[in-house]
Short mmCIF file of C-alpha atoms (C1' of nucleotides) in Angstrom, two decimals:
data_model
loop_
_atom_site.label_atom_id
_atom_site.label_comp_id
_atom_site.label_asym_id
_atom_site.label_seq_id
_atom_site.Cartn_x
_atom_site.Cartn_y
_atom_site.Cartn_z
CA MET A 1 16.01 5.12 -12.03
CA PRO A 2 19.08 3.05 -11.22
CA LYS A 3 22.37 4.91 -11.32
CA GLU A 4 24.84 4.91 -14.18
CA THR A 5 26.99 2.47 -12.25
CA PHE A 6 24.34 -0.19 -12.43
CA PHE A 7 24.07 -0.01 -16.20
CA ASN A 8 27.85 -0.23 -16.51
CA LEU A 9 27.85 -3.59 -14.76
CA THR A 10 28.61 -6.77 -16.70
CA GLU A 11 25.53 -8.57 -18.00
CA ASN A 12 26.25 -11.43 -15.65
CA LYS A 13 26.33 -9.29 -12.51
CA LYS A 14 23.30 -7.31 -13.60
CA SER A 15 21.12 -10.32 -14.23
CA LYS A 16 22.24 -11.95 -11.01
CA LEU A 17 21.11 -8.88 -9.11
CA ILE A 18 17.84 -8.65 -10.98
CA GLU A 19 17.10 -12.31 -10.43
CA ALA A 20 17.76 -11.88 -6.71
CA ALA A 21 15.48 -8.87 -6.57
CA GLU A 22 12.68 -10.60 -8.44
CA GLN A 23 12.91 -13.48 -6.06
CA GLU A 24 12.65 -11.21 -3.04
CA PHE A 25 9.76 -9.13 -4.42
CA ALA A 26 7.96 -12.34 -5.30
CA ARG A 27 8.44 -13.55 -1.74
CA ALA A 28 7.19 -10.37 -0.09
CA PRO A 29 5.49 -7.10 -1.01
CA LEU A 30 7.62 -4.00 -1.36
CA HIS A 31 7.27 -2.87 2.23
CA GLU A 32 8.25 -6.27 3.63
CA ALA A 33 11.00 -7.05 1.16
CA SER A 34 14.48 -6.32 2.43
CA ILE A 35 17.63 -5.15 0.77
CA ALA A 36 19.45 -7.46 3.14
CA ASN A 37 17.86 -10.48 1.45
CA ILE A 38 18.51 -9.24 -2.05
CA ILE A 39 22.21 -8.64 -1.52
CA LYS A 40 22.58 -11.94 0.29
CA THR A 41 21.07 -13.83 -2.65
CA ALA A 42 22.97 -11.79 -5.22
CA GLY A 43 26.16 -12.13 -3.23
CA ILE A 44 27.08 -8.47 -3.30
CA PRO A 45 28.05 -6.26 -0.37
CA ARG A 46 25.64 -3.75 1.08
CA GLY A 47 27.62 -0.73 -0.03
CA SER A 48 27.48 -1.85 -3.65
CA PHE A 49 23.70 -1.90 -3.62
CA TYR A 50 23.65 1.79 -2.83
CA GLN A 51 26.19 2.33 -5.57
CA TYR A 52 23.58 1.09 -8.04
CA PHE A 53 20.26 2.21 -6.58
CA SER A 54 19.21 5.05 -4.36
CA ASP A 55 16.98 2.72 -2.36
CA LYS A 56 14.63 -0.25 -2.46
CA GLU A 57 11.91 1.65 -4.35
CA ASP A 58 14.36 2.64 -7.04
CA LEU A 59 15.09 -0.98 -7.84
CA TYR A 60 11.48 -2.04 -7.43
CA PHE A 61 9.95 0.41 -9.84
CA PHE A 62 12.70 -0.23 -12.34
CA LEU A 63 11.68 -3.89 -12.33
CA LEU A 64 7.95 -3.23 -12.41
CA ASP A 65 8.39 -0.80 -15.26
CA SER A 66 10.39 -3.32 -17.28
CA LYS A 67 7.75 -5.97 -16.76
CA LEU A 68 4.98 -3.68 -17.94
CA GLN A 69 6.74 -2.79 -21.17
CA THR A 70 5.43 -6.06 -22.53
CA SER A 71 1.85 -5.22 -21.61
CA LYS A 72 2.28 -1.88 -23.28
CA LYS A 73 3.25 -3.55 -26.55
CA ASN A 74 0.50 -6.11 -26.14
CA PHE A 75 -2.08 -3.38 -25.78
CA ILE A 76 -0.97 -1.78 -29.02
CA GLU A 77 -1.10 -5.13 -30.77
CA ALA A 78 -4.52 -5.91 -29.35
CA LEU A 79 -5.80 -2.58 -30.61
CA GLU A 80 -4.47 -3.31 -34.08
CA LYS A 81 -6.01 -6.76 -34.06
CA HIS A 82 -9.42 -5.49 -32.98
CA HIS A 83 -9.47 -2.50 -35.32
CA GLY A 84 -9.31 0.10 -32.58
CA ASP A 85 -11.99 -1.41 -30.34
CA ILE A 86 -10.99 -0.32 -26.84
CA PHE A 87 -13.16 -2.87 -25.11
CA GLU A 88 -11.92 -5.90 -26.99
CA ALA A 89 -8.35 -4.70 -26.60
CA PHE A 90 -8.78 -4.35 -22.84
CA ILE A 91 -10.40 -7.75 -22.52
CA GLU A 92 -7.49 -9.21 -24.40
CA ILE A 93 -4.76 -7.72 -22.26
CA TYR A 94 -6.73 -8.44 -19.10
CA ASN A 95 -6.76 -12.01 -20.24
CA ASP A 96 -3.09 -12.01 -21.18
CA PHE A 97 -2.15 -10.43 -17.98
CA LEU A 98 -3.95 -12.56 -15.45
CA ILE A 99 -4.05 -15.85 -17.21
CA THR A 100 -0.90 -16.13 -19.22
CA MET A 101 1.43 -16.03 -16.24
CA PRO A 102 3.63 -19.04 -16.81
CA ASP A 103 6.29 -18.41 -14.23
CA GLU A 104 5.31 -18.73 -10.58
CA GLU A 105 7.87 -16.18 -9.46
CA GLU A 106 6.50 -13.71 -12.00
CA HIS A 107 2.99 -14.42 -10.81
CA ASN A 108 3.86 -13.74 -7.19
CA PHE A 109 5.70 -10.58 -8.10
CA ILE A 110 2.62 -9.21 -9.83
CA LYS A 111 0.35 -10.48 -7.10
CA ASN A 112 2.33 -8.59 -4.47
CA ALA A 113 2.36 -5.53 -6.70
CA LEU A 114 -1.41 -5.57 -7.04
CA LEU A 115 -2.40 -6.47 -3.50
CA PHE A 116 -0.11 -3.87 -2.01
CA ALA A 117 -0.49 -1.34 -4.77
CA THR A 118 0.06 2.24 -3.73
CA TYR A 119 -0.65 5.15 -6.03
CA ARG A 120 2.83 4.81 -7.50
CA VAL A 121 2.20 1.21 -8.48
CA GLU A 122 -1.19 2.16 -9.86
CA ASN A 123 0.38 4.94 -11.89
CA THR A 124 2.99 2.58 -13.24
CA PHE A 125 0.24 0.29 -14.45
CA ALA A 126 -1.72 3.24 -15.79
CA ASP A 127 1.24 4.11 -18.01
CA ILE A 128 0.04 1.37 -20.34
CA PHE A 129 -2.75 3.67 -21.49
CA ASP A 130 -1.83 7.04 -20.15
CA SER A 131 -0.38 10.20 -21.59
CA THR A 132 1.87 11.31 -18.77
CA SER A 133 5.13 9.44 -19.30
CA ASP A 134 5.56 7.98 -22.78
CA ARG A 135 4.22 10.55 -25.19
CA GLU A 136 5.07 8.57 -28.28
CA HIS A 137 3.30 5.46 -27.06
CA PHE A 138 0.27 7.54 -26.18
CA ASN A 139 0.08 9.13 -29.62
CA ARG A 140 0.29 5.71 -31.24
CA LEU A 141 -2.61 4.60 -29.04
CA MET A 142 -4.68 7.57 -30.05
CA GLU A 143 -4.09 6.86 -33.71
CA LEU A 144 -5.20 3.28 -33.34
CA ILE A 145 -8.28 3.81 -31.21
CA ASP A 146 -11.53 3.99 -33.07
CA HIS A 147 -12.88 7.43 -32.13
CA LYS A 148 -16.30 6.99 -33.68
CA PRO A 149 -18.21 6.27 -30.48
CA PHE A 150 -16.72 9.26 -28.69
CA LYS A 151 -17.43 12.95 -28.70
CA ASP A 152 -13.84 14.07 -28.35
CA LYS A 153 -10.37 13.09 -27.21
CA GLU A 154 -11.19 13.92 -23.61
CA GLU A 155 -13.95 11.35 -23.66
CA VAL A 156 -11.54 8.74 -24.95
CA ILE A 157 -9.10 9.48 -22.16
CA SER A 158 -11.87 9.41 -19.61
CA ILE A 159 -13.01 5.99 -20.81
CA LEU A 160 -9.47 4.64 -20.87
CA GLN A 161 -8.97 5.72 -17.28
CA MET A 162 -12.26 4.25 -16.22
CA ILE A 163 -11.70 0.88 -17.85
CA GLY A 164 -8.16 0.84 -16.54
CA ALA A 165 -9.42 1.35 -13.01
CA ILE A 166 -11.98 -1.41 -13.41
CA ALA A 167 -9.43 -3.84 -14.83
CA PHE A 168 -7.03 -3.01 -12.04
CA HIS A 169 -9.68 -3.45 -9.40
CA ASN A 170 -10.91 -6.71 -10.93
CA SER A 171 -7.39 -8.10 -10.87
CA ILE A 172 -7.20 -7.40 -7.16
CA VAL A 173 -10.61 -8.94 -6.50
CA LYS A 174 -9.65 -11.98 -8.51
CA LEU A 175 -6.55 -12.46 -6.38
CA THR A 176 -8.12 -11.79 -2.98
CA ASN A 177 -11.21 -13.90 -3.66
CA LYS A 178 -9.19 -16.49 -5.58
CA LEU A 179 -11.60 -16.40 -8.50
CA SER A 180 -11.01 -18.79 -11.35
CA ASP A 181 -9.76 -17.39 -14.63
CA GLU A 182 -13.11 -18.12 -16.28
CA VAL A 183 -15.17 -16.32 -13.66
CA ALA A 184 -12.83 -13.35 -13.64
CA ILE A 185 -12.95 -12.93 -17.39
CA LYS A 186 -16.71 -13.39 -17.45
CA GLN A 187 -17.15 -10.71 -14.78
CA PHE A 188 -14.99 -8.33 -16.70
CA ARG A 189 -16.95 -8.95 -19.91
CA ILE A 190 -20.22 -8.24 -18.12
CA GLN A 191 -18.83 -4.98 -16.80
CA MET A 192 -17.51 -3.99 -20.22
CA ASP A 193 -20.96 -4.63 -21.65
CA PHE A 194 -22.45 -2.24 -19.14
CA ILE A 195 -20.13 0.48 -20.30
CA LYS A 196 -20.75 -0.34 -23.94
CA TYR A 197 -24.51 -0.43 -23.86
CA GLY A 198 -25.39 1.23 -20.58
CA VAL A 199 -27.49 0.19 -17.65
CA TYR A 200 -30.58 2.04 -18.85
CA THR A 201 -30.61 0.43 -22.25
CA GLU A 202 -32.14 -2.77 -23.48
CA LYS A 203 -29.31 -5.24 -23.65
CA SER A 204 -28.94 -7.67 -26.54
CA LYS A 205 -29.37 -10.82 -24.47
CA MET B 1 -9.54 -5.42 16.57
CA PRO B 2 -8.09 -3.75 19.65
CA LYS B 3 -7.89 -5.93 22.74
CA GLU B 4 -10.34 -5.93 25.61
CA THR B 5 -7.86 -3.92 27.66
CA PHE B 6 -8.16 -1.00 25.30
CA PHE B 7 -11.92 -0.79 25.62
CA ASN B 8 -11.62 -0.97 29.41
CA LEU B 9 -9.56 2.23 29.44
CA THR B 10 -11.03 5.47 30.77
CA GLU B 11 -12.56 7.68 28.08
CA ASN B 12 -9.86 10.22 28.67
CA LYS B 13 -7.00 7.84 28.08
CA LYS B 14 -8.71 6.27 25.09
CA SER B 15 -9.33 9.53 23.29
CA LYS B 16 -5.83 10.74 24.04
CA LEU B 17 -4.44 7.65 22.34
CA ILE B 18 -6.80 7.92 19.41
CA GLU B 19 -5.99 11.57 18.92
CA ALA B 20 -2.27 10.75 18.94
CA ALA B 21 -2.79 7.97 16.41
CA GLU B 22 -4.86 10.16 14.10
CA GLN B 23 -2.18 12.78 14.21
CA GLU B 24 0.51 10.27 13.27
CA PHE B 25 -1.50 8.65 10.48
CA ALA B 26 -2.29 12.08 9.11
CA ARG B 27 1.41 12.93 9.15
CA ALA B 28 2.52 9.75 7.37
CA PRO B 29 1.04 6.77 5.56
CA LEU B 30 0.68 3.51 7.44
CA HIS B 31 4.04 2.11 6.43
CA GLU B 32 5.91 5.23 7.50
CA ALA B 33 3.95 5.95 10.63
CA SER B 34 5.63 4.76 13.79
CA ILE B 35 4.34 3.42 17.06
CA ALA B 36 7.20 5.32 18.66
CA ASN B 37 5.61 8.61 17.63
CA ILE B 38 2.13 7.62 18.70
CA ILE B 39 3.14 6.62 22.21
CA LYS B 40 5.32 9.68 22.58
CA THR B 41 2.40 11.97 21.72
CA ALA B 42 -0.05 9.99 23.81
CA GLY B 43 2.40 9.81 26.69
CA ILE B 44 2.12 6.10 27.28
CA PRO B 45 4.92 3.55 27.58
CA ARG B 46 5.72 1.20 24.74
CA GLY B 47 4.61 -1.90 26.60
CA SER B 48 1.16 -0.48 27.13
CA PHE B 49 0.61 -0.03 23.43
CA TYR B 50 0.99 -3.76 22.93
CA GLN B 51 -1.40 -4.29 25.81
CA TYR B 52 -4.07 -2.57 23.75
CA PHE B 53 -3.25 -3.48 20.15
CA SER B 54 -1.53 -6.38 18.51
CA ASP B 55 0.35 -4.03 16.20
CA LYS B 56 0.23 -0.83 14.16
CA GLU B 57 -2.24 -2.26 11.62
CA ASP B 58 -4.62 -3.25 14.37
CA LEU B 59 -4.93 0.34 15.53
CA TYR B 60 -4.93 1.72 12.01
CA PHE B 61 -7.79 -0.34 10.65
CA PHE B 62 -9.76 0.24 13.81
CA LEU B 63 -9.52 3.97 13.12
CA LEU B 64 -10.22 3.71 9.41
CA ASP B 65 -13.20 1.50 10.06
CA SER B 66 -14.65 3.97 12.54
CA LYS B 67 -14.25 6.81 10.11
CA LEU B 68 -16.04 4.93 7.35
CA GLN B 69 -19.05 4.14 9.51
CA THR B 70 -20.27 7.63 8.70
CA SER B 71 -19.96 7.08 4.96
CA LYS B 72 -21.86 3.85 5.35
CA LYS B 73 -24.77 5.69 6.94
CA ASN B 74 -24.51 8.47 4.39
CA PHE B 75 -24.80 6.02 1.56
CA ILE B 76 -27.98 4.57 3.01
CA GLU B 77 -29.39 8.07 3.44
CA ALA B 78 -28.40 9.06 -0.08
CA LEU B 79 -30.15 6.00 -1.45
CA GLU B 80 -33.30 6.89 0.45
CA LYS B 81 -33.16 10.46 -0.77
CA HIS B 82 -32.71 9.45 -4.40
CA HIS B 83 -35.33 6.69 -4.35
CA GLY B 84 -32.85 3.86 -4.84
CA ASP B 85 -30.88 5.44 -7.69
CA ILE B 86 -27.40 3.96 -7.33
CA PHE B 87 -25.76 6.57 -9.51
CA GLU B 88 -27.12 9.60 -7.73
CA ALA B 89 -26.35 8.02 -4.39
CA PHE B 90 -22.75 7.41 -5.40
CA ILE B 91 -22.33 10.90 -6.74
CA GLU B 92 -23.63 12.23 -3.47
CA ILE B 93 -21.26 10.28 -1.23
CA TYR B 94 -18.37 10.93 -3.58
CA ASN B 95 -19.14 14.57 -3.15
CA ASP B 96 -19.55 14.26 0.61
CA PHE B 97 -16.41 12.33 0.92
CA LEU B 98 -13.98 14.43 -1.05
CA ILE B 99 -15.39 17.83 -0.56
CA THR B 100 -16.87 17.93 2.88
CA MET B 101 -13.61 17.36 4.69
CA PRO B 102 -13.56 20.18 7.19
CA ASP B 103 -10.69 19.04 9.38
CA GLU B 104 -7.20 19.15 7.88
CA GLU B 105 -6.01 16.26 10.01
CA GLU B 106 -8.94 14.17 8.84
CA HIS B 107 -8.21 15.15 5.26
CA ASN B 108 -4.60 14.06 5.50
CA PHE B 109 -5.55 10.82 7.17
CA ILE B 110 -7.85 9.92 4.29
CA LYS B 111 -5.36 11.18 1.75
CA ASN B 112 -2.68 8.89 3.12
CA ALA B 113 -5.16 6.04 3.22
CA LEU B 114 -6.05 6.50 -0.44
CA LEU B 115 -2.61 7.19 -1.87
CA PHE B 116 -1.08 4.25 -0.06
CA ALA B 117 -4.09 2.02 -0.23
CA THR B 118 -3.36 -1.66 -0.16
CA TYR B 119 -6.01 -4.27 -0.77
CA ARG B 120 -6.94 -4.17 2.91
CA VAL B 121 -7.62 -0.46 2.75
CA GLU B 122 -9.56 -0.93 -0.46
CA ASN B 123 -11.61 -3.67 1.15
CA THR B 124 -12.33 -1.48 4.12
CA PHE B 125 -13.69 1.17 1.80
CA ALA B 126 -15.59 -1.45 -0.18
CA ASP B 127 -17.44 -2.41 3.00
CA ILE B 128 -19.62 0.63 2.39
CA PHE B 129 -21.38 -1.25 -0.38
CA ASP B 130 -20.25 -4.82 0.02
CA SER B 131 -21.77 -7.98 1.38
CA THR B 132 -18.78 -9.55 3.08
CA SER B 133 -18.65 -7.99 6.52
CA ASP B 134 -21.86 -6.28 7.61
CA ARG B 135 -24.69 -8.51 6.43
CA GLU B 136 -27.42 -6.35 7.93
CA HIS B 137 -26.15 -3.20 6.27
CA PHE B 138 -25.93 -5.02 2.97
CA ASN B 139 -29.50 -6.29 3.16
CA ARG B 140 -30.72 -2.79 3.93
CA LEU B 141 -28.87 -1.57 0.83
CA MET B 142 -30.46 -4.23 -1.33
CA GLU B 143 -33.91 -3.26 -0.11
CA LEU B 144 -33.34 0.36 -0.95
CA ILE B 145 -31.73 -0.04 -4.36
CA ASP B 146 -34.03 0.26 -7.31
CA HIS B 147 -33.63 -3.09 -9.07
CA LYS B 148 -35.62 -2.18 -12.16
CA PRO B 149 -32.66 -1.53 -14.49
CA PHE B 150 -31.00 -4.81 -13.55
CA LYS B 151 -31.48 -8.40 -14.58
CA ASP B 152 -30.72 -9.90 -11.17
CA LYS B 153 -29.01 -9.40 -7.83
CA GLU B 154 -25.65 -10.41 -9.29
CA GLU B 155 -25.85 -7.58 -11.75
CA VAL B 156 -26.54 -5.11 -8.97
CA ILE B 157 -23.51 -6.35 -7.04
CA SER B 158 -21.37 -6.20 -10.14
CA ILE B 159 -22.40 -2.61 -10.79
CA LEU B 160 -21.81 -1.61 -7.18
CA GLN B 161 -18.30 -3.03 -7.32
CA MET B 162 -17.61 -1.33 -10.58
CA ILE B 163 -18.80 2.09 -9.50
CA GLY B 164 -16.99 1.65 -6.21
CA ALA B 165 -13.74 0.97 -8.02
CA ILE B 166 -14.24 4.00 -10.23
CA ALA B 167 -15.03 6.27 -7.31
CA PHE B 168 -12.03 4.97 -5.43
CA HIS B 169 -9.75 5.45 -8.39
CA ASN B 170 -11.10 8.92 -9.10
CA SER B 171 -10.41 9.95 -5.52
CA ILE B 172 -6.80 8.92 -5.97
CA VAL B 173 -6.47 10.72 -9.29
CA LYS B 174 -8.01 13.83 -7.78
CA LEU B 175 -5.42 13.79 -5.01
CA THR B 176 -2.37 13.00 -7.13
CA ASN B 177 -3.25 15.45 -9.88
CA LYS B 178 -4.59 17.97 -7.39
CA LEU B 179 -7.82 18.39 -9.32
CA SER B 180 -10.31 20.95 -8.09
CA ASP B 181 -13.51 19.71 -6.49
CA GLU B 182 -15.52 20.91 -9.46
CA VAL B 183 -13.42 19.12 -12.06
CA ALA B 184 -13.37 15.94 -10.01
CA ILE B 185 -17.12 15.86 -9.61
CA LYS B 186 -17.67 16.69 -13.25
CA GLN B 187 -15.38 13.86 -14.34
CA PHE B 188 -17.21 11.44 -12.10
CA ARG B 189 -20.57 12.52 -13.51
CA ILE B 190 -19.36 11.99 -17.06
CA GLN B 191 -18.19 8.52 -16.19
CA MET B 192 -21.45 7.70 -14.44
CA ASP B 193 -23.29 8.79 -17.57
CA PHE B 194 -21.26 6.36 -19.61
CA ILE B 195 -22.36 3.52 -17.39
CA LYS B 196 -25.94 4.70 -17.38
CA TYR B 197 -26.39 5.17 -21.09
CA GLY B 198 -23.45 3.32 -22.60
CA VAL B 199 -20.77 4.31 -25.05
CA TYR B 200 -22.57 2.90 -28.07
CA THR B 201 -25.78 4.74 -27.43
CA GLU B 202 -26.92 8.16 -28.50
CA LYS B 203 -26.44 10.35 -25.49
CA SER B 204 -28.94 13.02 -24.55
CA LYS B 205 -26.62 15.95 -25.08
"C1'" DT C 1 54.08 4.98 -14.29
"C1'" DA C 2 51.84 8.63 -11.67
"C1'" DG C 3 47.70 10.65 -10.87
"C1'" DA C 4 42.86 10.99 -11.38
"C1'" DT C 5 38.50 9.05 -11.47
"C1'" DA C 6 35.22 5.36 -10.82
"C1'" DA C 7 33.73 1.33 -8.36
"C1'" DG C 8 33.72 -1.82 -4.33
"C1'" DT C 9 33.41 -2.74 0.58
"C1'" DG C 10 31.80 -3.62 5.34
"C1'" DA C 11 31.69 -1.61 9.89
"C1'" DC C 12 28.80 1.48 12.11
"C1'" DA C 13 25.33 4.69 13.91
"C1'" DC C 14 20.66 5.03 13.96
"C1'" DC C 15 15.89 3.78 14.41
"C1'" DG C 16 11.85 0.92 14.86
"C1'" DT C 17 9.64 -3.40 16.42
"C1'" DG C 18 7.76 -6.79 19.61
"C1'" DT C 19 8.76 -9.32 23.92
"C1'" DC C 20 9.44 -10.37 28.54
"C1'" DA C 21 10.53 -10.21 33.36
"C1'" DT C 22 9.14 -7.48 36.79
"C1'" DA C 23 6.25 -4.13 39.24
"C1'" DT C 24 1.90 -2.31 40.46
"C1'" DA C 25 -3.14 -1.94 41.01
"C1'" DC C 26 -7.35 -4.01 41.88
"C1'" DA C 27 -10.74 -7.32 43.33
"C1'" DT C 28 -12.43 -10.70 46.20
"C1'" DA C 29 -12.70 -14.52 49.51
"C1'" DG C 30 -11.48 -15.99 54.09
"C1'" DC D 1 -7.86 -6.46 57.07
"C1'" DT D 2 -5.00 -9.48 54.73
"C1'" DA D 3 -3.78 -12.93 51.37
"C1'" DT D 4 -4.04 -14.41 46.97
"C1'" DG D 5 -5.14 -14.30 42.28
"C1'" DT D 6 -5.83 -11.67 38.22
"C1'" DA D 7 -5.53 -7.77 35.23
"C1'" DT D 8 -2.72 -4.03 33.85
"C1'" DA D 9 1.62 -1.20 33.45
"C1'" DT D 10 6.34 -0.60 32.34
"C1'" DG D 11 10.85 0.01 30.07
"C1'" DA D 12 15.07 -2.47 29.05
"C1'" DC D 13 16.49 -5.36 25.58
"C1'" DA D 14 17.38 -8.40 21.55
"C1'" DC D 15 16.74 -8.33 16.96
"C1'" DG D 16 16.74 -6.80 12.30
"C1'" DG D 17 16.67 -3.34 8.82
"C1'" DT D 18 18.48 1.13 6.71
"C1'" DG D 19 21.72 4.42 4.68
"C1'" DT D 20 26.41 6.39 5.17
"C1'" DC D 21 31.21 6.97 5.14
"C1'" DA D 22 36.07 6.36 5.36
"C1'" DC D 23 38.88 3.46 3.12
"C1'" DT D 24 40.48 0.09 -0.47
"C1'" DT D 25 40.85 -1.53 -5.06
"C1'" DA D 26 40.42 -1.27 -10.05
"C1'" DT D 27 40.51 1.22 -14.31
"C1'" DC D 28 41.62 4.74 -17.32
"C1'" DT D 29 44.60 8.29 -19.25
"C1'" DA D 30 48.35 11.53 -20.09
#
DNA sequence: TAGATAAGTGACACCGTGTCATATACATAG
DNA sequence: CTATGTATATGACACGGTGTCACTTATCTA
């Protein structure tokens, strides 16, 4: 988390810094991005940076977290819309996430996040449907999810994790193999169908 | 790939360097590991390192690749043993991989690889059951896999990718949450059952 | 208006990378 | 056996990035 000092900054200074950081993290993945570039673009001295953040990661995960707040809300909305159907909700946010990326800078930011995703990045993404950090959000999820197909809460969590991992992995494959949006979504649907109806079951073709 | 010069080295020198590198990559993840440490341990001058490898990554992926050759063979063997059953084969190598890790250095190497896995690391792991790099290996896989439950080859590939992603993700969760071997394997089995029989199907409880 | 507390600043010490000019070893033809 | 070319070895160095710290400046408060 950024330090108190950062939040005390004027809106103008704050957004200038954030814009500079987004630009840099869109240009290069975390490990290649440099504080030097960020402060140059933002026009602040080196010492100030460390007044606001403990290091590069601090700023980075603050940004990534902010960006994913939207996905978190979207997931809730998708669940409401699809009457608690996990699969349809996931397909919807997968769609949202990969396809509705209007801003090129935003797109590159996320691309770098995914392609160079360490466990911390993965965990940040997982927060969208995970219990660990935002308890309230998680409880809301659990209320909305249709539990009928599942034995117990553990099964629900297990499925959420599994689908999350698949969605995450598919995003990476889409980016590395430069798949079209249509192909990517189709692939994901096929995989969701496997989980819904199983490999050893007659599929409704 | 390491340069010619590296392969021309005496066995003694080569293994000394490799041992030093393994030690360093077990100590720290790729982005924190330093060439400085490797050459210090191996007792070679800095210039020589660049005679053998183009950079840190070059050496790293050479090592990781070598290590995964074993898993590649194991997967083939597991498929033979289980008469082409993808699920049982995966469970077996998942087991092999996470549990049969006798050497602590080896364990830490893999741990760092998984926790700080970028798309290149993920792709290297995916080579175990992927078509892109080792065509011959892939064809052998396709011969062995029981195609009965699947509509076509594409479906088989899709399932392989999916299970691969789940196994990969589970390994990371096991390491971050420090799950016991038993719990990790049990979780994986539950998830495999979901794919086998589907969520919307009566399970044989 | 003094004194305290918070914020701003940039020079600096430190560390790691990749290169390059130079040195050395080795092979091979004359 | 020597000359000459080719492969390998070496470490000093330029470059660029990080995090800190002593010092300055601004802001608040009694």
